[in-house]
mmCIF file of N, CA and C in Angstrom:
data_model
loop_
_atom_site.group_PDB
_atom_site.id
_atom_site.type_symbol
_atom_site.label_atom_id
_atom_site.label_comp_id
_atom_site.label_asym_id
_atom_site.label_seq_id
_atom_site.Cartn_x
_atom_site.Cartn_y
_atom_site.Cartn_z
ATOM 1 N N UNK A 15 38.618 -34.441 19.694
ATOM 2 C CA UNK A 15 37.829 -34.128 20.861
ATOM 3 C C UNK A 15 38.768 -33.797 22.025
ATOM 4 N N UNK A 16 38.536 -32.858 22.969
ATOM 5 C CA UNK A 16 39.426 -32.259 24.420
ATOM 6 C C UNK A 16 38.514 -32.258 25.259
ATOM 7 N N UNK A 17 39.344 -32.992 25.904
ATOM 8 C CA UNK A 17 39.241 -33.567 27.670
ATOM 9 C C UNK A 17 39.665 -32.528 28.632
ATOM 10 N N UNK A 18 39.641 -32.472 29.690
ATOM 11 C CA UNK A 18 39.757 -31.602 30.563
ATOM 12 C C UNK A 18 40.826 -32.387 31.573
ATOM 13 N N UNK A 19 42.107 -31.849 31.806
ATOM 14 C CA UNK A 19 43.060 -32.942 32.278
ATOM 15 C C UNK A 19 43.672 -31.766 33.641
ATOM 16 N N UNK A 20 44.334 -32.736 34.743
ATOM 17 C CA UNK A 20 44.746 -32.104 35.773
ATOM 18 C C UNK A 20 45.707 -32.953 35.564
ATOM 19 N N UNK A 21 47.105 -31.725 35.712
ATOM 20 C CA UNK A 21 48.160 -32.500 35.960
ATOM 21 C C UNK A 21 49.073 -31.914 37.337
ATOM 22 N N UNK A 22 49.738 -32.705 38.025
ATOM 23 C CA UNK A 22 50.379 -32.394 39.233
ATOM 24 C C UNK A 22 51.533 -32.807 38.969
ATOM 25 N N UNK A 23 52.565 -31.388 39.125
ATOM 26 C CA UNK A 23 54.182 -32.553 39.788
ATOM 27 C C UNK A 23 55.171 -31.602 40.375
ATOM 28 N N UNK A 24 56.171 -32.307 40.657
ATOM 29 C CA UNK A 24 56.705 -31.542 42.064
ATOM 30 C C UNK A 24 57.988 -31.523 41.130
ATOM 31 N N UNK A 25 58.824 -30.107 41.783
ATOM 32 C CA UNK A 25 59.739 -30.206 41.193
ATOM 33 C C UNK A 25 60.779 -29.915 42.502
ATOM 34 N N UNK A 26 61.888 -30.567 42.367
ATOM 35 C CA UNK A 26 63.221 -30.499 42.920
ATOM 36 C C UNK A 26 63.098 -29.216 44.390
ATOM 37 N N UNK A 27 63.091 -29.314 45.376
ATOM 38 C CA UNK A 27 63.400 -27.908 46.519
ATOM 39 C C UNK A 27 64.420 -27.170 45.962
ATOM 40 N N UNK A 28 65.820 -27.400 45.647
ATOM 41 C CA UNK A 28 66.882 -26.641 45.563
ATOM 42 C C UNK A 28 66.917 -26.134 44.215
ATOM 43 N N UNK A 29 66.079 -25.580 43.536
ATOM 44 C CA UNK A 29 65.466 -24.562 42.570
ATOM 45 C C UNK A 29 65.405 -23.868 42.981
ATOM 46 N N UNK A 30 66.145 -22.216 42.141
ATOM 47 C CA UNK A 30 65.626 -20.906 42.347
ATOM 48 C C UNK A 30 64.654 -20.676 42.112
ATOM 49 N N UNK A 31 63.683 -19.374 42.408
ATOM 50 C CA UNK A 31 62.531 -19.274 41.406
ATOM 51 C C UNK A 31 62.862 -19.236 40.084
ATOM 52 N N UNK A 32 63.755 -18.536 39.814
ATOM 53 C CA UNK A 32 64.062 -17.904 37.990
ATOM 54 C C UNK A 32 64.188 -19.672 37.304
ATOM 55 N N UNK A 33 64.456 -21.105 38.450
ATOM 56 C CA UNK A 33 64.585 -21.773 37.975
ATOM 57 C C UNK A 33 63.136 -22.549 37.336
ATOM 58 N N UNK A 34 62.522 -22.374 38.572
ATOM 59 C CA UNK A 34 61.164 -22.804 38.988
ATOM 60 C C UNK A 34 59.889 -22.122 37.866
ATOM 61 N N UNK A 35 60.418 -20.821 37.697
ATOM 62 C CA UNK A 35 59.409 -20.297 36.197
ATOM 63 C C UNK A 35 59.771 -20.893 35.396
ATOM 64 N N UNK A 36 60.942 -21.005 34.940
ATOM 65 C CA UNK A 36 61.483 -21.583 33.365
ATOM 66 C C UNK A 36 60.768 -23.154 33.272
ATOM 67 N N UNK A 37 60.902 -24.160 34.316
ATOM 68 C CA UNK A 37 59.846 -25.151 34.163
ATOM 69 C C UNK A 37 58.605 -25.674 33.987
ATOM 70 N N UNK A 38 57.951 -23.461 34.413
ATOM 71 C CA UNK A 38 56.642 -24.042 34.241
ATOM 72 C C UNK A 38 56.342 -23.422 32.921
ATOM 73 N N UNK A 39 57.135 -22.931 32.140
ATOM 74 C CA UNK A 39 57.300 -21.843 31.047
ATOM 75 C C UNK A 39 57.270 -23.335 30.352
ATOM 76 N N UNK A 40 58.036 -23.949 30.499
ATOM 77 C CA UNK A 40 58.746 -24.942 29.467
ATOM 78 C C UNK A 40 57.145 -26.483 29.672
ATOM 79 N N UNK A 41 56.925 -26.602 30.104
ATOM 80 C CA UNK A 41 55.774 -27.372 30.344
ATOM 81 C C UNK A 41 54.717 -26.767 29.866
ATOM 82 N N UNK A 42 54.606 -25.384 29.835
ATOM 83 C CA UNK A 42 52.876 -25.206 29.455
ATOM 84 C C UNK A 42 53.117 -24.675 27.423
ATOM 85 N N UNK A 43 54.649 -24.427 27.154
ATOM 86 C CA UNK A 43 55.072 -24.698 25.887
ATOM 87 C C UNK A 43 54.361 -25.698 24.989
ATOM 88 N N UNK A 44 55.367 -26.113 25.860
ATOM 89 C CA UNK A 44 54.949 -28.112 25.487
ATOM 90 C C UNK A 44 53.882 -28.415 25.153
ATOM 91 N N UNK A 45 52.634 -28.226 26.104
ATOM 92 C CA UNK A 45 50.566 -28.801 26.180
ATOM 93 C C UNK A 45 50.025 -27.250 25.191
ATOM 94 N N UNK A 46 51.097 -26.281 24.239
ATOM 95 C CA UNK A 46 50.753 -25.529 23.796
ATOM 96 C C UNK A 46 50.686 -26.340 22.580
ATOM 97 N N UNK A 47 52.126 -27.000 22.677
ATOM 98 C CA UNK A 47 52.491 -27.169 21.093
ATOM 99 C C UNK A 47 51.557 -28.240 20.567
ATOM 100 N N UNK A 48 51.206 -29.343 22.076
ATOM 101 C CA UNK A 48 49.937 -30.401 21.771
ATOM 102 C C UNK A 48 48.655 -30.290 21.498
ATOM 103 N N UNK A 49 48.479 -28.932 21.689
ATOM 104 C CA UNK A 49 46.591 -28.574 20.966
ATOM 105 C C UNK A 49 46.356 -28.149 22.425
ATOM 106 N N UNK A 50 46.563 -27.924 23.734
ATOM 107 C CA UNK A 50 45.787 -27.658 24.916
ATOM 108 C C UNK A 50 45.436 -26.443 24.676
ATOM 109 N N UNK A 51 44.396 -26.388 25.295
ATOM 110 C CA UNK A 51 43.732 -24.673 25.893
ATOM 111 C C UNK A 51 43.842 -24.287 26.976
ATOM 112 N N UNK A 52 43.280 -23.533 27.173
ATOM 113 C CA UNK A 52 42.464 -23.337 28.833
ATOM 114 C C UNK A 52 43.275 -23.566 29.947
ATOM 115 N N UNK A 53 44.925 -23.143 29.414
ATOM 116 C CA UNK A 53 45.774 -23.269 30.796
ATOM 117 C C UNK A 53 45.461 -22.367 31.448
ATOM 118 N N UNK A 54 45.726 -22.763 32.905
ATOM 119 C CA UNK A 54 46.053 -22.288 34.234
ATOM 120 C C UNK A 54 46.787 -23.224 35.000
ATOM 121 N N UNK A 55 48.002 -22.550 35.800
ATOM 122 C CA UNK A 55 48.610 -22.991 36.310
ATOM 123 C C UNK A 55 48.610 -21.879 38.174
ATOM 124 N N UNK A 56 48.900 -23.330 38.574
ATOM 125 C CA UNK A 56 48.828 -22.946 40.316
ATOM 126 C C UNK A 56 50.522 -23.140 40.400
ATOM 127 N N UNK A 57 51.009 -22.318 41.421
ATOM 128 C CA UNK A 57 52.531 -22.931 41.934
ATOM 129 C C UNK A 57 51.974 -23.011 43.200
ATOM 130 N N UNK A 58 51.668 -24.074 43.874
ATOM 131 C CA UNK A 58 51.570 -24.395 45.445
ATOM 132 C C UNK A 58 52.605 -24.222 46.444
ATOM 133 N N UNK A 59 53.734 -24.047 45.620
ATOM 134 C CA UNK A 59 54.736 -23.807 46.560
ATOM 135 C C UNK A 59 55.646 -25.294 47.381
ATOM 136 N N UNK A 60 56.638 -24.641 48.131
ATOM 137 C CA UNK A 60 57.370 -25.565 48.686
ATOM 138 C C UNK A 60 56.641 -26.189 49.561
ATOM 139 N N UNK A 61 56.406 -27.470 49.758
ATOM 140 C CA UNK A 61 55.857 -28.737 50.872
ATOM 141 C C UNK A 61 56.806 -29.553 51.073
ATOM 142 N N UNK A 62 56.368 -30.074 52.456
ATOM 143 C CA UNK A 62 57.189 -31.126 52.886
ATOM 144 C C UNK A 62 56.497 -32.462 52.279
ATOM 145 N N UNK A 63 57.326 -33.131 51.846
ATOM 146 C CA UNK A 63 56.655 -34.552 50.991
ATOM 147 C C UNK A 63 56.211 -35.845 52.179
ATOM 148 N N UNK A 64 55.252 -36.149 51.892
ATOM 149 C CA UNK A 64 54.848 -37.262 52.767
ATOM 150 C C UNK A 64 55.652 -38.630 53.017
ATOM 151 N N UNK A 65 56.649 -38.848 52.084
ATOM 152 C CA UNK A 65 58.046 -39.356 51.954
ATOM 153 C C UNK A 65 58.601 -38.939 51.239
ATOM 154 N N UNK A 66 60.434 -39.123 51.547
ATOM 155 C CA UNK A 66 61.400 -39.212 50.629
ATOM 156 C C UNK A 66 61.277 -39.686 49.316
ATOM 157 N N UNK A 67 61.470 -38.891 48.424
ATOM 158 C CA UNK A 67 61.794 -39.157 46.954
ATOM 159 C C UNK A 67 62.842 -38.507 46.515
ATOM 160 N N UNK A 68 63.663 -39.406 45.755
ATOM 161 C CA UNK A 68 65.025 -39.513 44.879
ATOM 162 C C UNK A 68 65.980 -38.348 46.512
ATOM 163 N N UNK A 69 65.780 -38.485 47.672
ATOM 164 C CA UNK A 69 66.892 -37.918 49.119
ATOM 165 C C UNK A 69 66.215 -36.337 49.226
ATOM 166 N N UNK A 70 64.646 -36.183 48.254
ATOM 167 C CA UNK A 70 64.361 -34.971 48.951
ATOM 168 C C UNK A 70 63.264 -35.295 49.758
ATOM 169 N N UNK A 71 63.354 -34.351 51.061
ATOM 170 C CA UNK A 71 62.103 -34.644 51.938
ATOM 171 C C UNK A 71 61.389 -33.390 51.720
ATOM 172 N N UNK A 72 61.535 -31.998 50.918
ATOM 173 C CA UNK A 72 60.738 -31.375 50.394
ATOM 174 C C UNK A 72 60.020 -31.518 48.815
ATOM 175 N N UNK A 73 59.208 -30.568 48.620
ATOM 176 C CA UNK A 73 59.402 -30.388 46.799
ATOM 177 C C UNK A 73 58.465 -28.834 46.571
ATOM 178 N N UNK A 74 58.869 -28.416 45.741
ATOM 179 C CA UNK A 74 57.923 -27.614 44.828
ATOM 180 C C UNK A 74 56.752 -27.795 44.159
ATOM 181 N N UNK A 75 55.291 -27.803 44.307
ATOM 182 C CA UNK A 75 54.286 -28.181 43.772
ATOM 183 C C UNK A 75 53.558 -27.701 42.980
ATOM 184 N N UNK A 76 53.129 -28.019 41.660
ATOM 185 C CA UNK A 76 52.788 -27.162 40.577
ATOM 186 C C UNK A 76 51.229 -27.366 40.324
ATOM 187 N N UNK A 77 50.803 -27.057 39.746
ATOM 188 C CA UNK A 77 49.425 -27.776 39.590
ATOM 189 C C UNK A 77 49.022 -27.197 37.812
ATOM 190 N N UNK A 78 48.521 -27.975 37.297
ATOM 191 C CA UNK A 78 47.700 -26.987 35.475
ATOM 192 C C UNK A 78 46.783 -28.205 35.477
ATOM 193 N N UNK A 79 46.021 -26.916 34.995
ATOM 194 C CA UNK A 79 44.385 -27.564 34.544
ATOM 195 C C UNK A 79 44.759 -27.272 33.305
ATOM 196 N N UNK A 80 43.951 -27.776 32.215
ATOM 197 C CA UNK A 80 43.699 -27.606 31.122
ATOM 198 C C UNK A 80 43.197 -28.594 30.081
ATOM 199 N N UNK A 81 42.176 -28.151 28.885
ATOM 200 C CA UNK A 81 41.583 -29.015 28.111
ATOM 201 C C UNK A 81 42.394 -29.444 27.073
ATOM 202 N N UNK A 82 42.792 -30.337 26.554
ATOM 203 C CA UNK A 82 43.330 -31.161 25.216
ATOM 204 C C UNK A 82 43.474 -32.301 24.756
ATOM 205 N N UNK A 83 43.604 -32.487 23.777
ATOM 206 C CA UNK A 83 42.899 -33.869 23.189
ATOM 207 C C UNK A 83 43.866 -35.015 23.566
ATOM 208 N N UNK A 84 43.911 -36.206 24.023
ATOM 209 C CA UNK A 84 44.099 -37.456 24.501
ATOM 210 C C UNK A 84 45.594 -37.807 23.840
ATOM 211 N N UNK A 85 46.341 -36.764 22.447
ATOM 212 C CA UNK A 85 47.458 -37.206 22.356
ATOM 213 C C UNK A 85 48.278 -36.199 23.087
ATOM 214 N N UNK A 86 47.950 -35.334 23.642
ATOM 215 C CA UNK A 86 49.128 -34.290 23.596
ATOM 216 C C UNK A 86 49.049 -34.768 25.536
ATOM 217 N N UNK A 87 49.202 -36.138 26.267
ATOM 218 C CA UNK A 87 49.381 -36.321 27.331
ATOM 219 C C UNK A 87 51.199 -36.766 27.459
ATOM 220 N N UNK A 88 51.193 -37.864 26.393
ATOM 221 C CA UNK A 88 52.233 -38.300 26.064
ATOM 222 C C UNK A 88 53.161 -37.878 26.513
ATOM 223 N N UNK A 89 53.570 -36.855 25.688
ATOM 224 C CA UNK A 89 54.571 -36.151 25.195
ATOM 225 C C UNK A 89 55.088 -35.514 26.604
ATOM 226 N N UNK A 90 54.154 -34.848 27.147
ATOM 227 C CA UNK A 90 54.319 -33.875 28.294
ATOM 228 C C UNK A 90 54.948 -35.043 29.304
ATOM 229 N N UNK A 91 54.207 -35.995 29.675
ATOM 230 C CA UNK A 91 55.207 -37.414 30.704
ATOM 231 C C UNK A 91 55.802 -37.235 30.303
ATOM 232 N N UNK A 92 56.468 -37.608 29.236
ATOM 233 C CA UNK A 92 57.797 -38.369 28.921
ATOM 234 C C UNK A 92 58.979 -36.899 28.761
ATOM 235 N N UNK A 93 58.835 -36.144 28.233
ATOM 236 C CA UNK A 93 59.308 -34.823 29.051
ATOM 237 C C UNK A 93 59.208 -34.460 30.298
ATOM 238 N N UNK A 94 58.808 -34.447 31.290
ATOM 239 C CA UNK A 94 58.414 -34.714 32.801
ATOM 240 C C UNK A 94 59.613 -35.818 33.461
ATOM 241 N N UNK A 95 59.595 -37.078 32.886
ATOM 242 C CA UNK A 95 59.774 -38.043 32.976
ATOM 243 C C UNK A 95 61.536 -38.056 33.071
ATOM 244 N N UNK A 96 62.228 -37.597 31.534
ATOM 245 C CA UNK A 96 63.525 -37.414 31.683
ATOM 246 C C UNK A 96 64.183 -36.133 32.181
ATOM 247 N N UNK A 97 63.086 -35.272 32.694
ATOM 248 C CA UNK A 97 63.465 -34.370 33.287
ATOM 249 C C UNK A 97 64.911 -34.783 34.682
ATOM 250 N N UNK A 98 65.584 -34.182 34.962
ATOM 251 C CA UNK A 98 66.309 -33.854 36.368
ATOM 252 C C UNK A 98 65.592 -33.308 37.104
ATOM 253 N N UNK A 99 64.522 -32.097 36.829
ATOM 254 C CA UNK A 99 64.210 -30.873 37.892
ATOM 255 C C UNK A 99 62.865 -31.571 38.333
ATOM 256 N N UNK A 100 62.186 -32.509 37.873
ATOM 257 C CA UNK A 100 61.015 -32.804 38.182
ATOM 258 C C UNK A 100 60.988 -34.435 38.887
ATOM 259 N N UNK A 101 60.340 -34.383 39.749
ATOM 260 C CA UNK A 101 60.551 -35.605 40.806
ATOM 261 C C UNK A 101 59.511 -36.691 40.814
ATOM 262 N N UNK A 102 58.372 -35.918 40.877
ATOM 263 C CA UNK A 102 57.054 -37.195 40.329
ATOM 264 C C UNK A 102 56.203 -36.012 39.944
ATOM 265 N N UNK A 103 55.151 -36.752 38.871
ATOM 266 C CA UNK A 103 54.531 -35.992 38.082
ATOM 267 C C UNK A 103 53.190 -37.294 38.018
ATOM 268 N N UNK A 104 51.773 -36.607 38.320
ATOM 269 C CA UNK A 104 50.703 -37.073 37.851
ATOM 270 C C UNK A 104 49.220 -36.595 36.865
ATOM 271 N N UNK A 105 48.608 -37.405 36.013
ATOM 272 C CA UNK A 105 47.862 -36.419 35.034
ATOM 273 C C UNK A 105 46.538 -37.148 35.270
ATOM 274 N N UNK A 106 45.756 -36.383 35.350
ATOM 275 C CA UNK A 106 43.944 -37.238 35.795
ATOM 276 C C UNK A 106 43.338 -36.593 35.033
ATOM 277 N N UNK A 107 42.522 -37.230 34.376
ATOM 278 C CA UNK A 107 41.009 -36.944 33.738
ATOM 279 C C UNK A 107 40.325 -36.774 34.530
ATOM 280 N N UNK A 108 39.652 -35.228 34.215
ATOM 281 C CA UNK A 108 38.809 -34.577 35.043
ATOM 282 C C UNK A 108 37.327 -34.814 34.682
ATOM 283 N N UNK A 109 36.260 -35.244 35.312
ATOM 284 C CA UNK A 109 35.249 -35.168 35.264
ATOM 285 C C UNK A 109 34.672 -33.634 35.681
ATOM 286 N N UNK A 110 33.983 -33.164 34.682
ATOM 287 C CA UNK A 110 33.206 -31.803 34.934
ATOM 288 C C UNK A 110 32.054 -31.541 35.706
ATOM 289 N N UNK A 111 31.569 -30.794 36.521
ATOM 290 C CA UNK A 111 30.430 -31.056 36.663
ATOM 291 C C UNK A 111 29.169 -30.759 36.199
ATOM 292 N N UNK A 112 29.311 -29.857 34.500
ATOM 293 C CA UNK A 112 28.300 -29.827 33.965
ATOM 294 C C UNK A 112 28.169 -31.521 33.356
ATOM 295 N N UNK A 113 28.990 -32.354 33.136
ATOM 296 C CA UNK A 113 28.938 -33.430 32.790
ATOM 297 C C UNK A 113 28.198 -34.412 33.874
ATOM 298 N N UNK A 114 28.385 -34.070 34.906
ATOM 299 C CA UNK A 114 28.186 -34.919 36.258
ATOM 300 C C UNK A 114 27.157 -34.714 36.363
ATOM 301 N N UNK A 115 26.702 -33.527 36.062
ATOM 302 C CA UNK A 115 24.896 -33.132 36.100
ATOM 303 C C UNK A 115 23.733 -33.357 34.905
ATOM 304 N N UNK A 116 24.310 -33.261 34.097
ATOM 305 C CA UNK A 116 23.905 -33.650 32.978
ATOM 306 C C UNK A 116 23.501 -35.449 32.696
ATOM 307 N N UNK A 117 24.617 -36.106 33.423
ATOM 308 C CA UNK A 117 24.088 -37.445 33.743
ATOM 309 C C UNK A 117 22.990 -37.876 35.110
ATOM 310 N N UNK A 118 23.191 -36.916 35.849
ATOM 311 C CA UNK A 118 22.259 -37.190 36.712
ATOM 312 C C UNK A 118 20.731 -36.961 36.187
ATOM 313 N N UNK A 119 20.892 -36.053 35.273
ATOM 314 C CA UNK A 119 19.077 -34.992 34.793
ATOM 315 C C UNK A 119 18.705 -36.327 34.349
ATOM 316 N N UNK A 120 20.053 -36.973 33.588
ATOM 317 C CA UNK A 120 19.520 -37.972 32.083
ATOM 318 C C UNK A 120 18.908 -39.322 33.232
ATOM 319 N N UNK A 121 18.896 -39.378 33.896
ATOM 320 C CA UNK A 121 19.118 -40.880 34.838
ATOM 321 C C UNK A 121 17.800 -40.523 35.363
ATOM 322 N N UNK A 122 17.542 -39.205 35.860
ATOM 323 C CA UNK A 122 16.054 -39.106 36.590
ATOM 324 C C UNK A 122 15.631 -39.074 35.862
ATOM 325 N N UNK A 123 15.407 -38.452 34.421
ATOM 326 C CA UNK A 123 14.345 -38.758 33.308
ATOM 327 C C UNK A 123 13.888 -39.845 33.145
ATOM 328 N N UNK A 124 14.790 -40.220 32.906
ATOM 329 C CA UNK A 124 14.734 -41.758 32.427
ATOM 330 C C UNK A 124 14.092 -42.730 33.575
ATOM 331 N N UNK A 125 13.910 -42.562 34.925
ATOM 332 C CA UNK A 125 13.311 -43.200 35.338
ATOM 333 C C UNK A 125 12.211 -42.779 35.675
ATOM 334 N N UNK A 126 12.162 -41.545 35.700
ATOM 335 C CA UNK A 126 10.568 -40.745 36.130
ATOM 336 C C UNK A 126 9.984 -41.453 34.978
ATOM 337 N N UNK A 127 9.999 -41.159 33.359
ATOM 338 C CA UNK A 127 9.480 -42.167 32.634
ATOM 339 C C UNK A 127 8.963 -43.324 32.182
ATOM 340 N N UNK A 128 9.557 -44.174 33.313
ATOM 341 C CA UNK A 128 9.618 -45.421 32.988
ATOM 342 C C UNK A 128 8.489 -46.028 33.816
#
């Protein structure tokens, strides 16, 4: 079964771009080789970080959506993780909102019924 996952992470300021593609080349590899679909990826660009992490007060911000099944999260952290170029990295389960609606229909039924 595939989930619909958002993942965020920042990578290093003092990256070229040519450096900055190859990471996101090499990451969406990766959630290829794990069963994901439905990539898209955002580059948000350089921000100033709300604090210092590892002496940078900027970062590079990436963003990918995409659906895949609950093992192929792993892998992608822990690649993320021993990365150098990548500074913090976060992954959320996305709630949909045909899902969100679909529980709401089920909830008014169910009580209009009752």
């Amino acid at each position: 079964m595939t989930t619909s996952y958002e993942t965020m992470y920042i990578l290093r300021p003092d990256l070229g771009d040519e450096q900055v593609e190859q990471a996101i080349t090499k990451y969406q590899n990766l959630l290829r080789d794990q069963g994901a679909e439905d990539i898209q990826i955002q580059n948000r660009g350089k921000r100033r970080l709300a604090y210092e992490i590892k002496r940078h007060r900027d970062g590079i911000y990436i963003q990918l959506n995409y659906t895949a099944p609950a093992t192929a999260i792993a892998p992608v952290e822990r690649a993320m993780r021993l990365s150098e170029e990548v500074i913090r990295y976060l992954t959320i389960k996305q709630e949909l909102e045909e899902a969100k609606t679909a529980k709401v229909a089920a909830t008014a039924t169910a009580t209009a019924t009752a």
